[in-house]
XYZ file of C-alpha atoms in Angstrom:
653
model
C -31.059 63.046 39.554
C -28.907 63.649 43.224
C -27.389 67.305 43.165
C -23.545 66.942 42.955
C -23.227 70.289 46.210
C -25.827 68.294 48.527
C -26.194 64.750 47.916
C -29.977 65.548 47.733
C -32.178 63.302 45.751
C -34.518 65.313 43.209
C -37.148 64.710 40.570
C -35.648 63.850 37.017
C -37.808 66.328 35.787
C -36.587 69.647 37.361
C -33.561 72.170 36.912
C -32.827 73.922 40.109
C -32.402 70.863 43.539
C -35.206 71.063 46.220
C -33.230 71.971 48.884
C -29.957 74.032 47.401
C -31.131 75.684 44.642
C -28.139 74.302 43.062
C -28.631 73.371 39.542
C -28.625 70.158 38.177
C -26.991 68.951 36.402
C -28.646 66.487 33.166
C -27.207 62.910 32.956
C -25.915 61.574 29.577
C -27.270 59.215 27.959
C -23.609 57.390 27.866
C -23.889 57.071 31.619
C -26.573 55.412 31.500
C -25.537 52.467 29.481
C -21.586 52.683 30.884
C -20.922 49.661 32.763
C -22.397 47.270 29.915
C -19.946 48.914 27.832
C -17.103 48.042 30.524
C -18.310 44.226 30.589
C -18.161 44.259 26.643
C -15.159 45.845 26.342
C -13.998 43.003 29.007
C -16.009 40.059 27.483
C -13.666 40.868 23.774
C -10.638 41.530 25.211
C -11.029 37.849 26.430
C -11.780 36.669 23.075
C -8.687 38.257 21.648
C -6.359 37.217 24.799
C -7.199 32.956 23.872
C -7.413 33.868 20.061
C -3.428 35.196 21.320
C -1.704 32.082 22.810
C -3.411 30.032 20.620
C -1.695 31.764 17.841
C 1.141 31.179 19.404
C 1.230 28.766 22.307
C 4.789 27.464 20.935
C 6.362 30.542 21.345
C 4.257 30.641 25.367
C 4.252 26.913 26.012
C 7.569 25.124 24.532
C 7.849 23.148 26.768
C 3.578 21.517 26.854
C 4.335 21.114 22.503
C 7.531 19.822 23.258
C 6.107 16.711 24.841
C 2.834 15.652 22.905
C 5.503 15.881 19.780
C 8.145 13.124 21.742
C 8.360 10.509 20.528
C 7.238 6.453 20.886
C 10.565 5.941 21.597
C 11.574 8.932 23.697
C 7.871 8.942 25.847
C 9.455 5.624 26.877
C 12.951 6.187 27.081
C 11.419 9.358 29.784
C 9.358 7.597 31.544
C 12.671 4.956 31.989
C 13.939 7.744 33.336
C 11.426 8.841 35.249
C 10.119 4.581 36.997
C 13.996 4.503 37.884
C 14.395 7.263 40.256
C 10.560 6.052 41.346
C 12.534 2.137 42.051
C 15.829 3.989 43.651
C 13.773 5.848 46.360
C 11.659 3.201 46.485
C 14.885 1.011 47.327
C 15.880 3.339 49.690
C 12.824 3.819 51.479
C 12.689 -0.068 51.647
C 16.776 -0.399 53.508
C 14.639 1.700 56.145
C 12.169 0.095 57.045
C 13.806 -2.639 56.787
C 16.334 -2.744 60.227
C 13.016 -2.159 62.505
C 10.655 -4.045 60.223
C 9.265 -6.651 62.703
C 6.970 -9.252 60.725
C 5.330 -12.866 61.827
C 5.173 -14.832 60.138
C 2.325 -16.848 61.380
C 0.158 -14.840 61.254
C -2.740 -14.363 59.314
C -4.103 -17.159 56.349
C -4.514 -17.363 53.458
C -4.436 -19.511 49.644
C -4.615 -20.141 46.798
C -8.037 -21.155 46.024
C -9.842 -18.262 48.273
C -12.262 -16.127 47.077
C -10.943 -12.845 45.815
C -9.485 -9.881 48.219
C -8.756 -7.021 47.190
C -6.258 -5.850 48.803
C -5.611 -1.494 49.078
C -4.615 0.260 46.217
C -2.702 3.209 48.588
C -1.040 0.751 51.042
C -0.062 2.530 54.327
C 3.038 2.875 55.592
C 2.564 0.771 58.221
C 2.147 -1.921 55.410
C 5.830 -0.963 53.277
C 6.896 -1.815 57.417
C 6.052 -5.426 56.777
C 8.131 -5.576 53.015
C 10.627 -7.860 53.101
C 14.527 -8.155 51.929
C 15.985 -6.642 48.739
C 14.123 -6.632 45.631
C 16.717 -6.921 42.794
C 14.584 -5.672 39.392
C 15.983 -4.156 36.173
C 15.820 -4.460 32.186
C 16.039 -6.662 29.846
C 16.349 -5.357 26.083
C 15.344 -7.540 23.547
C 17.486 -7.408 19.956
C 16.794 -9.127 16.740
C 19.600 -10.219 14.792
C 20.719 -7.863 12.750
C 20.694 -4.973 16.323
C 17.826 -3.481 15.970
C 15.700 -2.666 19.600
C 12.686 -4.518 19.366
C 11.499 -4.358 23.298
C 12.225 -3.104 26.822
C 10.803 -5.380 29.626
C 11.173 -4.995 33.166
C 11.708 -7.684 35.350
C 12.919 -8.869 39.131
C 16.295 -10.976 38.968
C 16.319 -13.895 41.786
C 19.718 -14.742 44.544
C 20.826 -16.775 41.693
C 20.067 -14.557 38.117
C 17.146 -16.014 37.573
C 13.566 -13.893 36.178
C 10.864 -14.859 34.560
C 9.340 -12.748 31.181
C 6.479 -13.007 28.937
C 7.061 -14.608 25.287
C 5.831 -12.925 23.842
C 7.904 -10.069 24.725
C 11.007 -12.017 23.192
C 9.663 -13.643 19.678
C 11.871 -11.582 17.350
C 14.494 -11.083 19.589
C 18.198 -13.153 19.107
C 19.724 -11.656 21.820
C 18.567 -10.406 24.609
C 20.944 -8.360 27.956
C 20.207 -7.606 31.405
C 20.753 -3.918 33.111
C 20.155 -4.718 36.559
C 18.782 -1.312 38.558
C 22.701 -0.881 40.050
C 25.042 -0.963 37.127
C 25.503 -4.674 35.857
C 24.582 -6.148 33.025
C 24.798 -9.341 31.684
C 23.446 -11.913 29.314
C 20.680 -14.235 29.052
C 22.052 -17.609 28.441
C 19.237 -20.178 29.019
C 16.420 -20.671 30.265
C 13.238 -23.136 31.456
C 10.708 -22.640 28.896
C 8.040 -25.365 26.819
C 6.340 -24.169 23.164
C 2.736 -22.320 24.680
C 3.668 -21.549 27.315
C 3.289 -17.720 27.897
C 6.027 -17.153 29.882
C 8.824 -18.883 30.743
C 12.469 -18.900 33.842
C 15.340 -17.602 32.598
C 18.508 -16.786 33.586
C 21.489 -15.084 33.901
C 25.391 -16.254 35.071
C 24.695 -15.987 38.536
C 26.240 -13.099 40.206
C 29.023 -13.520 43.089
C 28.575 -15.333 46.545
C 26.694 -14.000 49.466
C 24.730 -11.468 46.982
C 21.904 -9.721 48.189
C 18.041 -10.635 47.360
C 15.193 -12.795 47.093
C 15.612 -16.895 45.555
C 12.922 -18.166 44.479
C 10.379 -21.086 45.814
C 7.613 -22.387 44.821
C 3.521 -20.924 46.724
C 2.465 -21.708 48.953
C -1.244 -21.689 50.744
C 0.041 -21.505 54.570
C 2.420 -18.522 53.959
C 0.448 -14.525 53.545
C 1.091 -13.703 50.634
C 2.117 -10.589 49.758
C 2.663 -8.281 46.143
C 5.474 -5.557 45.565
C 5.450 -3.502 42.052
C 8.062 -2.859 40.218
C 6.977 0.040 38.260
C 5.869 1.938 41.104
C 6.232 1.887 44.880
C 4.020 0.328 45.643
C 3.686 -3.485 48.158
C 0.200 -5.247 49.003
C 0.098 -7.632 51.407
C -2.719 -10.190 52.704
C -3.883 -10.592 48.435
C -6.025 -13.281 47.257
C -6.811 -14.793 44.518
C -8.854 -16.510 42.058
C -8.240 -20.623 41.755
C -6.311 -21.076 38.848
C -5.249 -23.270 36.075
C -1.431 -24.687 35.570
C 0.502 -24.027 32.214
C 3.600 -26.228 32.386
C 5.207 -25.274 36.102
C 2.410 -22.469 37.383
C -0.697 -21.670 38.072
C -2.095 -18.915 36.429
C -4.571 -16.945 38.381
C -7.163 -14.299 37.885
C -5.661 -11.148 38.874
C -6.706 -8.541 41.905
C -8.108 -5.014 40.432
C -4.532 -2.663 41.788
C -1.875 -5.039 40.908
C -2.555 -4.754 37.013
C 0.986 -3.607 36.764
C 4.589 -5.706 36.711
C 5.940 -6.611 39.683
C 6.197 -10.558 42.138
C 5.034 -12.219 45.067
C 6.568 -12.193 47.752
C 6.424 -14.959 50.689
C 9.367 -14.805 53.611
C 12.637 -13.812 52.345
C 11.325 -15.632 48.031
C 9.973 -14.607 44.923
C 6.636 -16.714 44.654
C 4.470 -15.174 41.656
C 4.814 -12.960 38.760
C 2.134 -10.225 37.539
C 3.616 -8.637 34.191
C 1.957 -5.610 33.752
C 0.142 -5.242 29.891
C 2.134 -8.143 29.048
C -0.172 -10.774 30.304
C -3.231 -11.325 31.720
C -3.264 -12.651 35.539
C -1.256 -14.168 38.598
C 1.265 -16.626 37.580
C 2.539 -18.412 40.227
C 5.846 -20.594 40.801
C 4.340 -24.510 41.937
C 7.927 -25.808 40.155
C 11.079 -26.364 42.390
C 13.329 -24.537 43.823
C 16.072 -22.445 42.320
C 18.499 -24.424 43.834
C 17.153 -27.409 41.830
C 16.258 -25.491 38.615
C 17.523 -27.226 35.305
C 17.083 -25.483 31.675
C 15.364 -27.094 29.142
C 16.608 -24.098 26.128
C 18.742 -21.249 25.415
C 17.539 -17.480 23.633
C 18.667 -19.081 19.911
C 16.372 -21.947 20.225
C 13.414 -19.741 21.630
C 14.353 -17.852 18.460
C 14.373 -20.394 15.813
C 10.807 -22.450 16.599
C 8.913 -18.925 17.486
C 10.171 -16.705 14.339
C 12.698 -18.021 12.237
C 11.955 -19.441 8.905
C 8.709 -16.421 8.861
C 6.602 -14.161 7.199
C 8.296 -11.136 10.393
C 11.819 -12.294 10.503
C 11.585 -11.995 6.231
C 10.387 -8.618 6.838
C 13.403 -7.856 9.362
C 15.724 -9.235 7.235
C 14.368 -6.803 4.724
C 14.252 -3.750 7.034
C 18.079 -4.257 7.931
C 19.021 -3.962 5.074
C 17.991 -0.786 4.391
C 20.836 2.422 4.010
C 23.130 -0.967 2.655
C 21.910 -2.682 -0.197
C 20.041 -1.352 -3.460
C 15.818 -0.392 -3.171
C 15.936 -2.704 -5.802
C 16.585 -6.144 -3.530
C 15.433 -4.648 -0.367
C 11.599 -4.260 -2.018
C 12.086 -8.292 -3.828
C 13.258 -9.562 0.430
C 10.250 -7.766 1.132
C 7.673 -8.381 -1.780
C 9.353 -12.467 -0.219
C 7.944 -12.228 3.442
C 4.194 -12.293 1.885
C 5.186 -15.717 0.482
C 6.044 -16.774 3.672
C 3.202 -17.863 5.782
C 3.037 -15.184 9.755
C 4.409 -16.510 12.360
C 3.266 -14.125 15.590
C -0.998 -13.582 16.071
C -1.509 -9.882 15.539
C -1.414 -8.851 18.597
C 2.067 -11.051 19.856
C 4.201 -9.026 15.906
C 6.342 -6.470 17.048
C 5.197 -2.621 16.213
C 8.162 -2.123 13.061
C 7.079 -5.829 12.302
C 3.602 -5.144 11.555
C 2.466 -5.887 7.755
C 0.288 -2.623 7.783
C 4.070 -0.489 8.043
C 5.634 -3.479 5.551
C 3.628 -1.813 2.816
C 3.512 1.076 3.522
C 7.719 0.888 1.869
C 6.970 -1.566 -0.341
C 4.334 1.607 -2.072
C 7.171 3.800 -0.786
C 9.874 2.041 -3.341
C 6.872 0.958 -6.314
C 7.099 4.145 -7.077
C 11.005 4.534 -6.919
C 12.345 1.650 -8.645
C 8.836 2.801 -11.464
C 9.751 6.058 -11.576
C 13.868 5.311 -11.714
C 12.974 3.132 -14.427
C 13.497 -0.882 -12.214
C 9.719 -1.486 -13.196
C 11.080 -5.138 -14.067
C 12.383 -5.677 -11.578
C 8.559 -4.898 -9.251
C 6.588 -6.770 -11.435
C 9.259 -9.963 -11.378
C 9.091 -9.553 -7.138
C 5.226 -8.628 -6.952
C 3.813 -12.410 -8.902
C 0.071 -12.260 -8.241
C 0.162 -14.620 -5.669
C 2.360 -12.592 -3.655
C -0.166 -9.074 -4.598
C -2.891 -11.015 -3.472
C -1.321 -11.453 0.148
C -0.234 -7.953 0.252
C -3.887 -7.000 -0.412
C -3.693 -3.410 -0.476
C -5.026 -2.785 -3.628
C -3.046 0.539 -3.925
C 0.612 -0.847 -4.270
C -1.674 -2.919 -7.558
C -2.619 0.278 -9.348
C 1.044 1.298 -8.982
C 2.905 -1.183 -10.038
C 0.005 -1.478 -13.184
C 2.019 0.745 -15.985
C 5.254 -1.585 -15.074
C 3.044 -4.511 -15.548
C 1.889 -2.419 -19.114
C 5.579 -1.379 -20.745
C 7.559 -4.397 -19.840
C 4.284 -7.232 -20.662
C 2.698 -5.768 -23.026
C -1.502 -4.092 -22.722
C -2.974 -7.927 -22.688
C -0.092 -8.992 -19.640
C -2.165 -5.728 -17.827
C -5.715 -6.304 -18.359
C -5.397 -9.541 -18.192
C -4.146 -8.563 -14.475
C -6.485 -6.713 -13.706
C -8.956 -9.190 -14.280
C -7.807 -11.401 -12.706
C -5.730 -10.016 -9.689
C -7.874 -6.894 -9.839
C -10.997 -8.698 -9.483
C -9.837 -10.581 -6.162
C -8.822 -7.679 -3.833
C -11.966 -5.657 -4.639
C -14.518 -8.714 -3.945
C -12.099 -9.665 -0.590
C -11.896 -5.832 -0.084
C -15.846 -6.114 -0.286
C -15.962 -2.375 -1.772
C -15.593 -1.385 -5.356
C -12.880 0.203 -5.853
C -13.576 2.323 -9.346
C -9.978 3.829 -10.168
C -9.389 -0.422 -10.814
C -12.018 -0.241 -13.346
C -10.893 3.537 -15.383
C -7.078 1.992 -14.904
C -8.749 -1.156 -16.639
C -11.032 0.893 -20.069
C -7.841 3.011 -20.271
C -6.009 0.746 -20.744
C -7.962 -1.542 -23.690
C -8.959 2.371 -24.633
C -5.505 2.645 -25.639
C -4.299 -1.130 -26.106
C -7.142 -0.742 -29.722
C -5.448 2.455 -30.362
C -2.862 1.314 -30.609
C -2.926 -1.339 -32.918
C -5.824 0.512 -35.592
C -2.969 2.814 -36.142
C -1.493 -0.389 -37.461
C -4.505 -1.474 -39.160
C -3.766 -4.708 -36.982
C -7.565 -5.182 -37.765
C -7.807 -8.634 -36.666
C -6.391 -8.350 -33.398
C -8.343 -4.954 -32.998
C -11.399 -6.669 -33.800
C -10.433 -9.213 -30.592
C -8.892 -6.181 -28.015
C -13.069 -4.358 -29.372
C -14.776 -7.783 -28.490
C -12.739 -8.403 -25.103
C -12.852 -4.376 -23.980
C -16.796 -4.178 -25.303
C -17.650 -6.954 -23.305
C -16.494 -5.354 -20.043
C -17.833 -1.691 -20.809
C -20.189 -2.060 -23.707
C -21.851 1.757 -23.978
C -18.416 3.061 -23.619
C -18.381 5.972 -26.187
C -14.456 5.530 -26.551
C -14.937 2.186 -27.473
C -18.060 2.526 -29.951
C -16.354 4.979 -31.943
C -12.495 2.736 -32.314
C -15.409 -0.163 -33.745
C -16.802 3.038 -36.582
C -13.473 2.984 -36.598
C -11.939 -0.080 -37.335
C -15.998 -0.579 -39.762
C -14.102 2.039 -42.606
C -10.511 0.361 -42.324
C -12.060 -2.705 -43.359
C -13.405 -0.498 -46.078
C -17.341 -1.274 -45.248
C -19.264 1.952 -44.416
C -21.549 0.769 -43.958
C -21.645 -1.144 -40.782
C -19.563 1.989 -39.781
C -22.675 4.221 -40.457
C -24.141 2.061 -38.931
C -22.456 1.769 -35.768
C -22.763 6.167 -34.874
C -26.410 6.989 -35.078
C -26.160 4.369 -32.700
C -24.733 6.566 -29.485
C -24.374 9.843 -28.763
C -21.673 11.205 -27.550
C -19.451 13.821 -24.481
C -18.938 16.142 -25.236
C -14.995 15.918 -25.471
C -15.420 13.190 -28.499
C -17.671 15.147 -30.479
C -15.069 16.439 -32.977
C -13.777 12.790 -33.511
C -17.199 11.396 -34.434
C -17.647 14.575 -36.739
C -14.004 13.396 -38.366
C -15.599 9.459 -38.500
C -18.851 10.850 -39.861
C -16.617 13.026 -42.724
C -14.584 9.698 -43.810
C -18.162 7.739 -44.248
C -19.124 10.047 -46.489
C -15.959 10.188 -48.511
C -15.806 6.354 -48.584
C -20.213 6.311 -49.923
C -19.346 9.248 -52.488
C -16.507 6.625 -54.276
C -18.662 3.533 -53.869
C -18.597 1.431 -57.187
C -15.516 2.828 -57.784
C -11.242 1.533 -56.652
C -9.297 3.911 -53.964
C -5.591 3.271 -53.477
C -4.059 5.816 -50.620
C -1.099 6.584 -50.168
C 1.555 9.189 -48.531
C 0.193 12.522 -50.146
C 3.805 13.615 -52.061
C 4.452 10.144 -52.382
C 5.934 9.570 -56.414
C 5.714 5.209 -55.081
C 1.777 4.188 -55.371
C 1.944 0.210 -52.925
C -1.510 -1.496 -53.825
C -2.391 -5.006 -52.671
C -3.866 -6.782 -54.738
C -5.539 -10.869 -55.177
C -4.377 -13.506 -57.653
C -6.657 -15.567 -58.947
C -8.501 -15.999 -55.368
C -5.662 -17.128 -53.999
C -2.705 -15.265 -53.205
C -2.777 -11.706 -52.135
C 0.385 -9.412 -54.003
C 2.075 -6.503 -53.519
C 2.100 -4.325 -57.151
C 3.445 -0.850 -57.610
C 0.800 1.766 -59.579
C 3.590 1.860 -62.549
C 1.546 4.415 -65.589
C 4.802 4.103 -67.462
C 4.659 -0.317 -67.439
C 2.737 -1.130 -70.558
C 1.638 -4.276 -69.385
C 1.443 -6.104 -65.283
C 4.039 -8.252 -63.871
C 4.326 -10.414 -61.156
C 7.194 -12.272 -59.444
C 8.209 -15.581 -60.506
C 7.728 -17.330 -57.500
C 3.964 -15.609 -57.515
C 4.300 -17.285 -60.880
C 5.636 -20.674 -59.485
C 2.954 -20.105 -56.586
C -0.123 -19.627 -59.433
C 0.912 -22.552 -61.373
C 0.329 -20.220 -64.125
C 0.699 -21.034 -68.190
C 2.415 -19.583 -71.188
C 0.457 -17.900 -72.634
C 0.669 -19.112 -77.285
C -0.279 -17.986 -79.844
C -0.352 -14.703 -81.380
C 2.185 -13.119 -79.422
C 6.006 -14.570 -77.821
C 7.264 -16.737 -75.528
C 10.047 -14.757 -73.482
C 9.577 -10.461 -74.318
C 12.415 -7.847 -74.089
C 12.512 -5.869 -71.473
C 14.267 -3.399 -70.266
C 15.036 -2.425 -66.561
C 17.250 -0.701 -64.319
C 19.416 -3.394 -64.010
C 19.936 -3.697 -68.195
C 17.187 -5.778 -70.840
C 16.544 -8.688 -69.291
C 14.353 -11.569 -71.223
C 10.332 -12.397 -69.841
C 7.419 -15.108 -70.136
C 4.154 -13.535 -70.462
C 0.719 -15.339 -68.237
C -2.347 -15.390 -68.054
C -3.626 -14.355 -64.729
C -7.714 -15.280 -64.252
C -8.433 -12.877 -61.520
C -7.186 -9.706 -60.873
C -8.586 -8.257 -58.272
C -7.544 -4.445 -56.568
C -10.159 -3.127 -53.136
C -12.946 -5.854 -53.759
C -12.909 -4.899 -57.771
C -12.215 -7.962 -60.314
C -10.851 -7.831 -63.048
C -10.891 -10.953 -65.827
C -8.031 -12.408 -68.042
C -5.239 -9.439 -67.440
C -2.387 -10.790 -69.403
C 1.192 -9.960 -67.468
C 5.106 -10.445 -67.147
C 7.221 -13.243 -65.566
C 10.001 -10.780 -63.944
C 11.847 -10.398 -60.370
C 12.128 -6.433 -60.741
C 16.211 -4.929 -58.908
C 15.631 -3.993 -54.980
C 12.310 -5.081 -55.282
C 11.967 -8.930 -54.620
C 8.919 -9.948 -54.033
C 6.933 -7.139 -55.471
C 5.399 -6.991 -59.316
C 3.551 -3.801 -61.247
C 0.278 -2.774 -61.631
C 0.293 -1.841 -65.581
C -1.216 0.192 -68.051
C -3.255 -3.106 -69.234
C -4.668 -2.995 -66.389
C -5.590 0.332 -65.974
C -6.619 0.806 -69.047
C -10.057 -0.311 -67.804
C -10.427 2.085 -65.968
C -11.065 6.253 -65.491
C -7.901 7.704 -63.628
C -7.401 10.467 -61.463
C -4.167 10.911 -60.005
C -4.418 13.012 -56.968
C -0.440 12.591 -55.061
C -1.212 15.977 -53.047
C -3.616 14.783 -51.271
C -2.038 10.620 -51.809
C -5.287 9.321 -53.348
C -5.395 7.471 -57.306
C -9.155 6.451 -58.072
C -9.904 4.038 -60.724
C -13.883 4.792 -62.225
C -14.030 1.973 -64.500
C -15.511 2.341 -67.993
């Protein structure tokens, strides 16, 4: 311990200083860890500061956040503005250096076939001092027929108004406008380009005589070759290029490293070649006639027709131009029609706003909007099978199936899934559970609707189709049980119900069917006629002579069965003679009518046949085609009528 009075070191076990005798103060335990506490506190402060900056970064660094959130168009505009400023500085520097530049025209020797020599990517001031006459440049704006901006291309302009442009930058363009760096503007009116060429020469009306700039000339292998960038201030001399292949009036060579920007090759006071940055790889050296002898063979409208018109991309552009001006259904129809046309552009050459993925996203958006507004039939009409296959988007396909169901029915919807949907899944190479789920749900709803209206024959066909795809689906299986019950076959229903176990959500349905089976099983050997509970009318259908199905109304107040005259004629029934009168006088709601008595050989209700049933031939007023089931038939059974349950039971005597 250190004495605070004389600063003498002492044994920690002592209580007084050995030198001055002053009492020594005990060192606190916390003092020994003070430095460690300070370090921990510092670390905690740094962590808090980092969290604070993360949470409030937008308020602290608004300019950085804004820069990151710029749209591609805004970012491109900003880059263009910076490039224009750099170009203005470069032109000013070149003008200053031009006054003292001295160049030896015969110094050095280069040839296009010589080995590539990498030029300095950052030329010195002495290298720049060798640059030649002023280089004119500008931006070419490419717009489609509907005024949409396709792209902007940086280009050099010769003294005669000629400029070289990559073909892929011009597709979809109907109007091409050159805006020079000095502010002058001109339309590109003609050009020199043949189909299949990567690059073409295009011309604006030449400026007034006496304009300054570089002309266009053919490349020469015996004169030094320089390169000037249109994107930065770089100039490189002594450039050597590898051998290349001829393409029209150009020779395309491998571009040296460091020159992958938009720029020009110069010899003397002439432009002899071009580089196009990200638009095209390679150096394009001009080998055609000099500028004064150049002729044109095409124009922008001809280029548009040969490279773009009539294809899928043009139709997409038309649909985009209609948005906000035409009804959504019309825009949707035109956009869908685009996929019935072949594409004219490769994916790499297609402008971003005309690419299929963007068109498909718009189709999905419009599809949902149109279906919600009740225009589903228009969606279905536009999305024909071949169009759907060409689009190849399973999500759009699933979105439109409800519209198919609503407008064309369950059969059309299930068939579309089984044909178009299956092919889309196979093309994708990945199973899509949503397709099977929708398919199964349609079969369930279709079958349920048929059972509800008791269309039993059609229900049997639909059940067989659904079972072929989903043999183990418990919902379809329960509907098979219900179909057997509706066909009065409780034995088959009982067998089917016992074949499968059912999930909790279907237990109530299975138990209800089990009760119906037990009830029908108890009614075996009896005729059970069901009718709406509380109704006074009891309809029943019977088979006469195993040939004609006849509708009857149960009438306990009628002494005899009656049938319409048309039924008697159809069965060719004979009049009863002998002990009974040929004619009966019958009182009806319309008065007393004469009725002929005939004999029915067999009258079958619910599978129970009775023979030799006498009947009167008469047409009941206001009920054409309906007969009465009277007491001479009902009297053969013990009747149990329960109007509350809507059930009439006939037990044989």
